XYZ file of C-alpha atoms in Angstrom:
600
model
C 10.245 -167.883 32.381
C 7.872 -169.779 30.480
C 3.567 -169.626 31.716
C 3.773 -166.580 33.571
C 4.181 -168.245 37.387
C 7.466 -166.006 37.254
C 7.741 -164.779 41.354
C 8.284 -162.018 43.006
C 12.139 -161.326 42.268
C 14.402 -159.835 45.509
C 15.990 -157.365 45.439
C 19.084 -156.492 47.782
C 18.432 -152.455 48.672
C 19.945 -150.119 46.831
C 21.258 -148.859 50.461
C 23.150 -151.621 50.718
C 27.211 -151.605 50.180
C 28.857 -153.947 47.866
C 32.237 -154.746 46.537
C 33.800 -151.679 45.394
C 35.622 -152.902 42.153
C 38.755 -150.551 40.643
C 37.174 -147.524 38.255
C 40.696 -147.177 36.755
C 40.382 -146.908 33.059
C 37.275 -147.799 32.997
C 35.262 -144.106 32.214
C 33.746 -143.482 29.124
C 34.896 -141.762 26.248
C 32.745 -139.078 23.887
C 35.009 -139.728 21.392
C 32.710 -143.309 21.096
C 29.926 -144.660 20.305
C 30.039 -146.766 23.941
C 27.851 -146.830 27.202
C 28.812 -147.783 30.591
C 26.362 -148.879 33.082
C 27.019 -149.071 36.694
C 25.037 -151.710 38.607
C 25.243 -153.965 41.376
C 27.121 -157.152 41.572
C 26.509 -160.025 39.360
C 26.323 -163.345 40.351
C 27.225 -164.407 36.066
C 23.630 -166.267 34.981
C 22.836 -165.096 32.137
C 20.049 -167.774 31.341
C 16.640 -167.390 33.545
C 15.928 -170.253 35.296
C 19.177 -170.577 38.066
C 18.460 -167.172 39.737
C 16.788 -164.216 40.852
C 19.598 -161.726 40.718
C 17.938 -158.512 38.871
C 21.382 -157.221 37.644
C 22.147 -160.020 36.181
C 18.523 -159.846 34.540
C 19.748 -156.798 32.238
C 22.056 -158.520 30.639
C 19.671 -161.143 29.796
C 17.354 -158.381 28.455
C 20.441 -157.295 26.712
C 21.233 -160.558 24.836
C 18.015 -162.775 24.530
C 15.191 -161.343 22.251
C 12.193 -162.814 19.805
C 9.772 -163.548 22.187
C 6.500 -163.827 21.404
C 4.831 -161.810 24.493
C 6.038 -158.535 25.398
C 4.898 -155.771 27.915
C 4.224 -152.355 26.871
C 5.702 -149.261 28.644
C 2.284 -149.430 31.105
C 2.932 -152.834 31.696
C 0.283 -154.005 28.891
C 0.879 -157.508 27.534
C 0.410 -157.650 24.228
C 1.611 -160.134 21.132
C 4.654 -158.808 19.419
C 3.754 -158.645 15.758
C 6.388 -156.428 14.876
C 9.253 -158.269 14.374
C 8.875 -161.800 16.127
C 5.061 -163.278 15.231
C 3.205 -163.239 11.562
C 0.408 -162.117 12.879
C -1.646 -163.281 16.257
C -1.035 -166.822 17.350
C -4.232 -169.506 15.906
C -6.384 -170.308 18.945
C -8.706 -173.395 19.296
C -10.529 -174.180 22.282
C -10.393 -178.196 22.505
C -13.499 -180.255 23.758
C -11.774 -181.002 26.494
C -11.482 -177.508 27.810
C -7.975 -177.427 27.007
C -6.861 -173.902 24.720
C -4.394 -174.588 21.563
C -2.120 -171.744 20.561
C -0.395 -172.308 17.084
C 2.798 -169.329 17.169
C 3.828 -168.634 13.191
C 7.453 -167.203 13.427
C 8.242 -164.063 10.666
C 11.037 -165.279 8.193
C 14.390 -163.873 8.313
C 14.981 -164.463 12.244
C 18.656 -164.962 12.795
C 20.920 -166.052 16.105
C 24.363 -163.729 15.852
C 26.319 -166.013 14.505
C 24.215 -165.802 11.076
C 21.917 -168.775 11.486
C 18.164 -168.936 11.626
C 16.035 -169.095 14.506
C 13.315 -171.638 13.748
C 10.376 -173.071 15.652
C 12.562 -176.318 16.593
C 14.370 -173.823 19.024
C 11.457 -172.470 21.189
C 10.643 -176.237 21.198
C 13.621 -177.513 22.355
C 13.382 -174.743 24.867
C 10.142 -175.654 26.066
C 10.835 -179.479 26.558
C 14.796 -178.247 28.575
C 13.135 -176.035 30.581
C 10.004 -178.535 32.227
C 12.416 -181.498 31.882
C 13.226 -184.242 34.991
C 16.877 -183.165 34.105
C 16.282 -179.652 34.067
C 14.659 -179.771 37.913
C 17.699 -182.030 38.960
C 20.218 -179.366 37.559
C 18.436 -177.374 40.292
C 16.794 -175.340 37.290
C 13.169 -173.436 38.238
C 11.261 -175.873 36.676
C 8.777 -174.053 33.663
C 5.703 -174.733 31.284
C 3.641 -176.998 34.136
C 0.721 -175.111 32.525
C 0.954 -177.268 29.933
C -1.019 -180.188 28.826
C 1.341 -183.556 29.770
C 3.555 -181.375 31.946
C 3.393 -183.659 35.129
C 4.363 -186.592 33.141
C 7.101 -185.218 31.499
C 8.566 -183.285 34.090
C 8.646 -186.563 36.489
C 10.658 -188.666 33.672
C 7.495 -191.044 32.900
C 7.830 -190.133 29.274
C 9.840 -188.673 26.840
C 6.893 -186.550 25.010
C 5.369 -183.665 26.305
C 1.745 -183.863 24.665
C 1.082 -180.312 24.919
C 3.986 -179.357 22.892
C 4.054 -179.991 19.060
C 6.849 -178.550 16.623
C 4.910 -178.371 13.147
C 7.495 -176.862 10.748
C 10.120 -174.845 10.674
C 8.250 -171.392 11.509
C 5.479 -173.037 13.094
C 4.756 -174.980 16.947
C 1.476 -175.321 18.954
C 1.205 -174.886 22.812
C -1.576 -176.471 24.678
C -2.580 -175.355 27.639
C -4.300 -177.878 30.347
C -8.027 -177.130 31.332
C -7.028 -177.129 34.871
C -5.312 -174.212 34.305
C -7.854 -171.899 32.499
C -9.154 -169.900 32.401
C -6.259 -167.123 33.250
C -6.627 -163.217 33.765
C -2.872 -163.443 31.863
C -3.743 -165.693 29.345
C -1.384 -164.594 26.744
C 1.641 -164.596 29.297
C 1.457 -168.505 29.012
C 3.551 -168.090 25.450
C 6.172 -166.008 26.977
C 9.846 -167.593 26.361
C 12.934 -166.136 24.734
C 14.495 -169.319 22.232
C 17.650 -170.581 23.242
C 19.857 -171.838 19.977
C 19.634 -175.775 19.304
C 22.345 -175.282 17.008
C 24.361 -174.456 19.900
C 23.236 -176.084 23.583
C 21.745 -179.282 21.695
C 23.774 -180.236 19.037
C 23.174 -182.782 16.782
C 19.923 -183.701 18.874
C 16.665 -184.332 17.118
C 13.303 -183.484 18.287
C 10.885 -185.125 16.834
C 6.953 -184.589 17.116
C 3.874 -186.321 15.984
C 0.354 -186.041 16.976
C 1.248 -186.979 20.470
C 3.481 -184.292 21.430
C 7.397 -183.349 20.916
C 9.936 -186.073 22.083
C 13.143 -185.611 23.290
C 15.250 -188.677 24.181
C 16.321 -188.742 28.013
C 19.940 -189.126 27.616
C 19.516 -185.273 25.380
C 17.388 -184.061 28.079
C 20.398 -184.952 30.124
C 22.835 -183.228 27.818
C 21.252 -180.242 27.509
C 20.388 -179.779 31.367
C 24.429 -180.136 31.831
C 25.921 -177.955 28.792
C 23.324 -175.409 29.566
C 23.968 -175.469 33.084
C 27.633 -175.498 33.344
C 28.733 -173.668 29.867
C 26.354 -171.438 28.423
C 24.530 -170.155 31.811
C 27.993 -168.071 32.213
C 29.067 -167.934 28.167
C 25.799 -167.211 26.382
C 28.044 -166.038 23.409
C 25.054 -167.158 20.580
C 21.480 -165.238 21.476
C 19.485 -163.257 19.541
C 18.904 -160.031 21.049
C 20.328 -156.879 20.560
C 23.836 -157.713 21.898
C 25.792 -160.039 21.776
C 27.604 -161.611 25.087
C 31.422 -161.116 24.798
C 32.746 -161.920 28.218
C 32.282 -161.440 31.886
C 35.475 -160.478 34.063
C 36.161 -158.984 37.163
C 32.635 -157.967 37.567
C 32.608 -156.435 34.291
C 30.420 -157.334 31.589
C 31.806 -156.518 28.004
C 29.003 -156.815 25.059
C 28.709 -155.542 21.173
C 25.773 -154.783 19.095
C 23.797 -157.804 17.293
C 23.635 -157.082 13.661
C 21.588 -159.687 12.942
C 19.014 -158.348 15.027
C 15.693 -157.598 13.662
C 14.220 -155.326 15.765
C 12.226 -155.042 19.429
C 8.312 -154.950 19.507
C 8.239 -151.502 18.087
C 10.657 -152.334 15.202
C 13.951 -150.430 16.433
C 17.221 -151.183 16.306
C 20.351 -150.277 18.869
C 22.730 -148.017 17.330
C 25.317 -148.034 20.346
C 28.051 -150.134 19.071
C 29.372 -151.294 22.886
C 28.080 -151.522 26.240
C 30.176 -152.381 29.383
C 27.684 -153.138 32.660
C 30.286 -153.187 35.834
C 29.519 -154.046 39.445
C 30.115 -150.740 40.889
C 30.137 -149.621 45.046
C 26.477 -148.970 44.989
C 27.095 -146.227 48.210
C 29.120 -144.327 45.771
C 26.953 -145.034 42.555
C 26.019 -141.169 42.084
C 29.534 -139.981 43.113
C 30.444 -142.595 40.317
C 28.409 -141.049 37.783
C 28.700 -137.535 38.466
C 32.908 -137.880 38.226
C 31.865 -139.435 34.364
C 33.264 -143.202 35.425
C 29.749 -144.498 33.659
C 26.627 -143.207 31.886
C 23.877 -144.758 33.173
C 23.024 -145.354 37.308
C 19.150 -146.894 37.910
C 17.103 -147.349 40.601
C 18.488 -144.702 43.018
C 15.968 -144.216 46.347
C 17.715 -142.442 48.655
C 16.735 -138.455 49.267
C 20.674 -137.686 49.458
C 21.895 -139.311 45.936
C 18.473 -137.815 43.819
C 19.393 -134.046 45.188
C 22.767 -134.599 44.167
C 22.186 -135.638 40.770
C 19.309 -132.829 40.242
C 22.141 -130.066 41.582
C 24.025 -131.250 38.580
C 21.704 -129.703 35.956
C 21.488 -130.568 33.030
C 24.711 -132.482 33.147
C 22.301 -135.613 33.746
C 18.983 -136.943 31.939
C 16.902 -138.142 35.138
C 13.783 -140.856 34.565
C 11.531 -141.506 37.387
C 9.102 -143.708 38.054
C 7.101 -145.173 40.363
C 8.151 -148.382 41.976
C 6.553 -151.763 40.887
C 7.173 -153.287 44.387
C 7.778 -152.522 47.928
C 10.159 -152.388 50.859
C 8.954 -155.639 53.340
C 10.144 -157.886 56.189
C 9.169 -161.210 55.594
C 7.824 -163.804 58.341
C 8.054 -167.131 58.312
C 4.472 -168.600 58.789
C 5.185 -171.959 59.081
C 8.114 -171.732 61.881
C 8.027 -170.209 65.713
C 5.845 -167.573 66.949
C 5.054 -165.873 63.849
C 3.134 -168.894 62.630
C 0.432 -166.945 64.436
C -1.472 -164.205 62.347
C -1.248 -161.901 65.906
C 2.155 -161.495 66.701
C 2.919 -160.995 62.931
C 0.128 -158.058 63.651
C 1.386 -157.279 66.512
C 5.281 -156.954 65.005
C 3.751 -155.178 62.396
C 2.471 -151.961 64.728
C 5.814 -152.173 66.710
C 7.470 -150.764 63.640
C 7.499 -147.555 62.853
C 7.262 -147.907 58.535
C 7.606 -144.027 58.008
C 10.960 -143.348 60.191
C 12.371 -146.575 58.375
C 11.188 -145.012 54.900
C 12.475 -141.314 55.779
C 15.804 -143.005 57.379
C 16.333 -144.469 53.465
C 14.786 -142.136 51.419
C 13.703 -138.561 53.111
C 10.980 -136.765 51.421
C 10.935 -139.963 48.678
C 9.536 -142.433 50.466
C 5.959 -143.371 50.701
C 3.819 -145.918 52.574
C 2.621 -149.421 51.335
C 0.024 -151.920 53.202
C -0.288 -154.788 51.155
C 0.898 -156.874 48.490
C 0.992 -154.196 45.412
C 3.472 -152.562 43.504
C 2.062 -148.288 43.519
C 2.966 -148.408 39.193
C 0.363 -150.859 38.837
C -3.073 -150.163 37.034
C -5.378 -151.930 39.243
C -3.924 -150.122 42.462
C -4.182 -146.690 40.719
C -7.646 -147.735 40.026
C -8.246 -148.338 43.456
C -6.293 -146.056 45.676
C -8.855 -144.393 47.373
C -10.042 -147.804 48.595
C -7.443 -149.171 49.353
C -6.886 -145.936 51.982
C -10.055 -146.778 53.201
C -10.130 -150.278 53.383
C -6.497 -151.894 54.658
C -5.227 -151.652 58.099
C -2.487 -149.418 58.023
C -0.574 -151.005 61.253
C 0.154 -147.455 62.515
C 3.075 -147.558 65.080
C 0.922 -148.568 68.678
C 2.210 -150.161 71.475
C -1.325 -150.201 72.673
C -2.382 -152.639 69.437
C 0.474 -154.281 69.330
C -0.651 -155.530 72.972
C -3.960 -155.737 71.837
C -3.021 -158.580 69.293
C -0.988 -160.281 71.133
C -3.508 -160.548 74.052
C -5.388 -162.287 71.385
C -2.587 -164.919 70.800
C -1.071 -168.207 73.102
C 1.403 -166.059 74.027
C -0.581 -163.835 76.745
C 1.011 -165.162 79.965
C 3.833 -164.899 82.224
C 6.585 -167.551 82.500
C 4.350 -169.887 84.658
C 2.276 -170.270 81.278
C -0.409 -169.169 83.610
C -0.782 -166.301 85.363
C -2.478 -163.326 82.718
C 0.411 -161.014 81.325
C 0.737 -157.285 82.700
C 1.607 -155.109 79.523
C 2.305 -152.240 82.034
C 5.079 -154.467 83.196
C 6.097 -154.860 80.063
C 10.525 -155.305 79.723
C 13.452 -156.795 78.495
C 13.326 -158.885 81.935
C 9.095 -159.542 81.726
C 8.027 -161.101 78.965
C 5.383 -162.768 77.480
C 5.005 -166.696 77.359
C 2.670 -169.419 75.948
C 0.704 -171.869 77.822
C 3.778 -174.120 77.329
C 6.589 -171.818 79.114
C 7.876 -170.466 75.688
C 8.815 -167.098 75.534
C 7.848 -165.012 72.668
C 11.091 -164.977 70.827
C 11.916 -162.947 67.396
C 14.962 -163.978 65.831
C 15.324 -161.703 62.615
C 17.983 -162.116 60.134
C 18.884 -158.708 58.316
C 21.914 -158.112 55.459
C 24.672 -156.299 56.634
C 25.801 -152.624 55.378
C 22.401 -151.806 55.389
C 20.526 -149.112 56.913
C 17.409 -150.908 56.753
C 18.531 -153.353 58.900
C 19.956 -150.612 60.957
C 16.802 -148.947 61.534
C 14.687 -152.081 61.557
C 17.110 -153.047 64.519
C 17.090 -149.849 66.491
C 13.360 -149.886 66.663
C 12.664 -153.373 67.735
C 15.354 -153.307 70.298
C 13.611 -150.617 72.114
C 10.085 -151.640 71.034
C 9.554 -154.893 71.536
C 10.178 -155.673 75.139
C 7.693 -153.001 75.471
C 5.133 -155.364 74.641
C 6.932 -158.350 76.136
C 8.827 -159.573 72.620
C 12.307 -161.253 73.432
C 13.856 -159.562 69.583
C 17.557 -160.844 68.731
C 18.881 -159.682 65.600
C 21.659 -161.872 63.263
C 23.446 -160.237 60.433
C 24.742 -161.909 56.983
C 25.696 -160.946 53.765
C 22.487 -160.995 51.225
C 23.081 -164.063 49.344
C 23.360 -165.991 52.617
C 20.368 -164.663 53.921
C 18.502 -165.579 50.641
C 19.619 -169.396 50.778
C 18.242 -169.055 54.090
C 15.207 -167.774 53.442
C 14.264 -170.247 50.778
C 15.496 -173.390 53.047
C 12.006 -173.248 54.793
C 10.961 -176.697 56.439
C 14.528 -177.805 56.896
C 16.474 -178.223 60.214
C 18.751 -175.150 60.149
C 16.209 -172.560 59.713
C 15.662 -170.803 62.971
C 14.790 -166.914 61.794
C 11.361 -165.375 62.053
C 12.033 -162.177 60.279
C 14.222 -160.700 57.162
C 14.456 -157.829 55.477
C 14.221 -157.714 52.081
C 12.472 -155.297 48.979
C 10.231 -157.200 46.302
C 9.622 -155.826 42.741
C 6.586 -157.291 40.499
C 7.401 -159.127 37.217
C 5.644 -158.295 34.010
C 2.573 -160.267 35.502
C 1.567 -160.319 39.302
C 0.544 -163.471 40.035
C 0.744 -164.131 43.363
C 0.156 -167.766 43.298
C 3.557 -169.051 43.194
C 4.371 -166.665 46.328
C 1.304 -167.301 48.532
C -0.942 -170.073 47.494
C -0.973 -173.216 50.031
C -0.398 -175.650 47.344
C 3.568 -174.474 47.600
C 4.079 -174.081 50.994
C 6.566 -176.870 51.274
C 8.111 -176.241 47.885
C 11.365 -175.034 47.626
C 12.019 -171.484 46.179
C 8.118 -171.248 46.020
C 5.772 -169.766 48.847
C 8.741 -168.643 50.921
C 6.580 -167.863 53.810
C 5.325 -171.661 54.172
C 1.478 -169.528 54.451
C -1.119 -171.828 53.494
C -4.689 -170.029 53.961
C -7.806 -171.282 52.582
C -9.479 -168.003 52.135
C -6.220 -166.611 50.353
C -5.880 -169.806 48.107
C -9.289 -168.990 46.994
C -8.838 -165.328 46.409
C -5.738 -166.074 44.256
C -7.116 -168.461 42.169
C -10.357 -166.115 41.999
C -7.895 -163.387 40.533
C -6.397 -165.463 38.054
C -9.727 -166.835 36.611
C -11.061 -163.147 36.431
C -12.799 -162.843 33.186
C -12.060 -159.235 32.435
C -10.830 -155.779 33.881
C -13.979 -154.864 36.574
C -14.546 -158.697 37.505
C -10.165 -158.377 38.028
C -10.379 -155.493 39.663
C -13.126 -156.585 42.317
C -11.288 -159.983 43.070
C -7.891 -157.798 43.560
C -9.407 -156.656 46.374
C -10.461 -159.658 47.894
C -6.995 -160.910 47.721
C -5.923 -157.681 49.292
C -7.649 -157.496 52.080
C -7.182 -161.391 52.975
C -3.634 -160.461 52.791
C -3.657 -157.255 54.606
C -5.256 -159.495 57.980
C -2.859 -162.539 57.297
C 0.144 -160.194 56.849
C 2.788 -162.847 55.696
C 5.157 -159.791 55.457
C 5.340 -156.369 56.879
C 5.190 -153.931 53.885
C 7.905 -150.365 54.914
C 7.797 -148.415 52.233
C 7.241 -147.866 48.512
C 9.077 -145.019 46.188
C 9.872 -143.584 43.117
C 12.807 -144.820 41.482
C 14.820 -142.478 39.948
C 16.945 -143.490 36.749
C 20.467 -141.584 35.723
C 21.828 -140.798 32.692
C 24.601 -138.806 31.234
C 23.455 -136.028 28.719
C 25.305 -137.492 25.511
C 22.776 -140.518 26.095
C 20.013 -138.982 24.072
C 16.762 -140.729 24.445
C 16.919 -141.662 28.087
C 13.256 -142.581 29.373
C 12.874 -146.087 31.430
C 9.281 -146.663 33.374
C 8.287 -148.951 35.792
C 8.305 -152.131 33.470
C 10.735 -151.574 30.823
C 13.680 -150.695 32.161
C 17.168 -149.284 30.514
C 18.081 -152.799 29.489
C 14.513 -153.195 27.913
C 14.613 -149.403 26.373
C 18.066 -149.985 24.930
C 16.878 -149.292 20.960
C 15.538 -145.565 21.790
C 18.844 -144.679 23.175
C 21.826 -143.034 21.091
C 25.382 -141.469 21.835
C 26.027 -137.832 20.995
C-alpha cells in the first residue's frame, strides 16, 4: 500500500471453521531453532495489492522489509531512521501548494540474493503499482496522491511527474495540493521495494525533470510477471525471511541474512518458520498438544480459559482489538438504502447475546466506526458513552424508526401499519406494495451467523420485517459484497469483522466520491455531511483539532449507520514457553515482532 488510502481489511471470524489440513509430522521440535505458526487459510498472495486476506498479510510482513514509514507498538507513525532512511526525508513546500519529499536510502541495503536495494526499486515500484496495466491486472490501484497520478494511471503518458529517481540512494515524491494537507502526512511514503533486478529485468527507468518514465510495453511486463509469478513465488525480498515455498497450505521460510535490521535495529535469530493453515475450531487444542508454537487472535471465552489452565506451559499477549465485529448494509440497494430501517435493524439485534454467544465474559460493546486500541477513542471514551446511540435491543424503537420510513403501511400501500399486529403473516409495505424484505447473506460454520439468524428470525416479523437468511462460504460472500451496483447483487445484510490498518482513514470506505467504485465504499453510502466530516479529519492540523473532527465523523456515522457494529474484544495471542520474548499489541503483530523473539 502506497499513500495511506489502505481500507479497512476483513476479516473471516476466528469462530469460523476452515479446512482442517493433516498435523502429521508437522510439530515442532526443541531440539531446533524452528517456529510453527498456526493460522487460517491462505489464499497464496504474497504481494499487497491482489487481496485482503490478513493471513496471508504475515507472510508479507515476514518477507518484505525497508520501508521508509513504520508504526510504533502504539500505533505511532514515525520515519524509520534506523536501518532504512539517512536521516528524515528533505521536504519543500512547492508554490503550487504541492509538498516534495526527497527519501535518502542508508548504504549497504541488500535483497537475499546478495544484491543492493537502490532507489531505482522503490521507483519502479511506485510507477507498477499506479500503472494503467497494473489496474487492468485487477491490481488495487496505489500512489493517486501523487502529483500526475490521473494521467499516468489512465495510460495518457508514460511519466508520472510526481515521481523522480535522482541517484542510486536517492528519489523524490510529490504530493498533489489537492491532497494536502493530511492528518497522516508521513503515511504518503509508505511502500516496501519490490526487486527490479528480479520482476523488471533488463527494463530502464529513466527520469528527468518531468518525472520517471517507464515505457508501456514494461508497464505491461511487469503488471503480468508480477501478477502471475512472483505474487505466489516472492523468492527475492528483503525482509527478514526469505520465501521458500508454499504447499498444501503450508508456508516454509528461512532467515534473511542479508537483512539489516527492523526500525529498532534487531535482527531474527530463528533460523525457520513454517506458517500452516490449521482447523481454526481446534487452534488451541492444536497448540496445547505442541503441533505449533504460536496461535493469534483467539476471542472466544472457551479457547482463552483453556490456554490460561495450562500455566505457564504458554506465554499469553493480549490486546485490545483495533476493529470491531459488524453487519454491513448495503446503502445503495433495497430497503436498507433508507437510514431507518438500517436503525431500525440495528435495535432488533441484540449486540451483547451475539458478543457473549462468541466470546463470554470477553466481549465488549462497540457503536461506531472505531477500533477500542486506538488513541483518539481512549481519549474520548467517556464521550463517546455519552454521545452515540447505543441501538439498545427495542422492539418499541425499532417500530419507532420504521414508522418514520416509506415502509409504514399495510399491503394496500395505504392503510397505516398496526405494530401490535405485527407477524410473519402482517407485514409492513411501502407506498408502492413492496414488502419490507431483508435478505442477509452470512458465512457458513459460523456462530455469528448462527446467532445473527436466530434473533432476526424471531425479531423481525415482530416489527413487520420479511428476514431470509442465505449462507456461503467467506470468499464467496466477499466477491459478493464488493460486486455492488451490478445485476446479481440482491443481499441487504452480511456479517463480517473489520480491523483498522496502521492509519484509519475512512475515506476509501465511506466517502461518496467511491460509491460506485469497485472494492472501494462497499456500502455504495454517499452522504454529504459524512464526505465533509472525512475530509475534515484528514485535513486536521494537529492532535486536539483531530480529535474534535473525530467526533464529528462519529456521530454522522453513528445516525447514518452504514453497518451495525456487535462487538469489540481483546485479542488474545499464544505462545509456547521456549518462544522467549513473546509480546504482540494491537498494531504490530507476531509477524511484525518477529526480531524480539528467540527459541530456548
Amino acid at each position: 500500500m502506497i499513500g495511506g488510502k489502505n481500507m479497512k481489511k476483513l476479516l473471516t471470524l476466528a469462530v469460523a471453521a476452515l479446512m482442517t489440513v493433516s498435523l502429521a509430522g508437522c510439530g515442532s521440535s526443541k531440539a531446533e531453532n524452528k517456529l510453527v505458526v498456526g493460522q487460517d487459510k491462505m489464499n497464496g498472495e504474497f504481494i499487497e495489492g491482489f487481496g485482503n486476506n490478513s493471513y496471508d498479510k504475515s507472510i508479507r510482513d515476514l518477507i518484505h522489509g525497508y520501508n521508509p514509514v513504520i508504526v510504533d507498538n502504539d500505533g505511532n507513525i514515525k520515519w524509520e531512521t534506523k536501518v532504512t532512511l539517512k536521516g528524515e526525508p528533505a521536504v519543500k513546500n512547492n508554490k503550487d501548494g504541492s509538498k516534495t519529499f526527497t527519501v535518502t536510502l542508508n548504504d549497504g541495503l541488500k535483497w537475499n540474493d546478495g544484491k543492493p536495494v537502490t532507489a531505482n526499486d522503490y521507483v519502479m515500484t511506485y510507477l507498477m503499482r499506479a500503472s494503467k496495466s497494473w489496474i487492468d491486472a485487477n491490481g488495487n490501484p496505489t500512489g493517486y496522491e501523487i502529483e500526475g497520478y490521473d494521467a499516468f494511471s489512465a495510460g495518457k503518458t508514460e511519466t508520472f511527474s510526481g515521481v523522480k529517481l535522482i541517484d542510486d540512494h536517492s528519489f523524490s515524491i510529490t504530493i498533489a495540493a489537492k491532497n494536502l494537507p493530511y492528518y497522516w502526512e508521513k503515511n504518503f511514503l509508505w511502500s516496501y521495494p519490490l526487486p527490479a533486478h528480479v520482476v523488471a529485468k533488463d527494463v530502464k527507468i529513466t527520469s528527468d525533470d518531468k518525472g520517471a518514465k517507464i515505457a508501456k510495453k514494461d508497464q505491461a511486463a511487469i503488471a503480468d510477471y508480477v501478477k502471475n509469478t512472483f505474487l505466489k513465488n516472492p523468492t527475492v525480498t528483503c525482509g527478514p525471511y526469505k520465501f521458500e515455498g508454499f504447499k498444501n497450505q503450508q508456508v516454509q521460510l528461512t532467515l534473511n541474512k542479508e537483512y539489516a535490521g527492523n526500525w529498532e535495529g534487531k535482527k531474527p535469530s530463528i533460523e525457520k518458520i513454517t506458517v500452516k493453515a490449521i482447523d481454526m475450531d481446534k487452534d488451541v487444542d492444536t497448540l496445547v498438544a505442541g503441533e505449533v508454537d504460536i496461535v493469534a487472535g483467539a476471542i472466544e471465552a472457551e479457547k482463552i480459559d483453556k490456554v490460561k489452565a495450562q500455566g505457564d506451559k504458554f506465554t499469553i499477549s493480549s490486546y485490545p482489538r483495533n476493529g470491531y465485529g459488524n453487519m454491513p448494509m448495503s446503502c445503495y440497494y433495497g430497503a436498507t438504502k433508507d437510514v431507518n430501517v438500517r436503525q431500525a435493524l440495528a435495535y432488533i439485534v441484540d449486540t451483547n447475546k451475539i458478543a457473549q454467544a462468541a466470546m463470554g465474559a470477553y466481549g465488549k460493546p462497540c457503536y461506531s466506526d472505531y477500533g477500542a486500541a486506538q488513541k483518539v477513542y481512549i481519549d474520548n471514551k467517556e464521550w463517546v458513552d455519552k454521545n452515540l446511540n447505543t441501538y439498545s435491543f427495542s422492539i418499541a424503537n425499532a417500530n419507532k424508526a420504521l414508522d418514520k420510513s416509506d415502509y409504514k403501511y399495510e399491503k394496500d400501500g395505504k392503510t397505516p401499519f398496526d405494530a401490535k399486529k405485527a407477524s410473519k403473516d402482517y407485514l409492513r409495505y411501502n407506498s408502492k406494495g413492496e414488502v419490507l424484505l431483508i435478505s442477509h447473506l452470512g458465512s457458513e460454520k459460523n456462530t455469528i451467523t448462527d446467532n445473527i439468524k436466530l434473533q432476526l428470525t424471531k425479531n423481525a416479523p415482530q416489527v413487520g420485517i420479511k428476514y431470509e437468511i442465505t449462507v456461503k462460504d467467506f470468499e464467496t460472500m466477499m466477491n459478493i459484497y464488493y460486486q455492488k451496483q451490478k445485476a446479481e447483487v440482491k443481499y441487504n445484510v452480511y456479517n463480517m469483522a473489520s480491523g483498522f490498518n496502521e492509519v484509519p482513514d475512512p475515506e476509501a470506505d465511506y466517502h461518496g466520491k467511491y460509491e460506485k467504485v469497485a472494492n472501494f465504499n462497499p456500502y455504495g453510502l454517499n452522504d454529504a455531511e459524512l464526505n465533509k466530516a472525512i475530509e475534515n479529519l484528514k485535513a486536521s492540523k494537529d492532535e486536539k483539532e483531530f480529535s474534535e473532527n473525530w467526533k464529528a465523523y462519529q456521530k454522522r456515522w453513528n445516525y447514518l449507520l452504514p453497518t451495525i457494529p456487535t462487538y469489540t474484544n481483546d485479542y488474545y495471542d499464544f505462545a509456547a514457553s521456549k518462544v522467549k520474548g513473546f509480546k504482540t499489541t494491537p498494531f504490530r503483530n507476531w509477524a511484525n515482532s518477529i526480531c524480539n523473539f528467540s527459541i530456548e
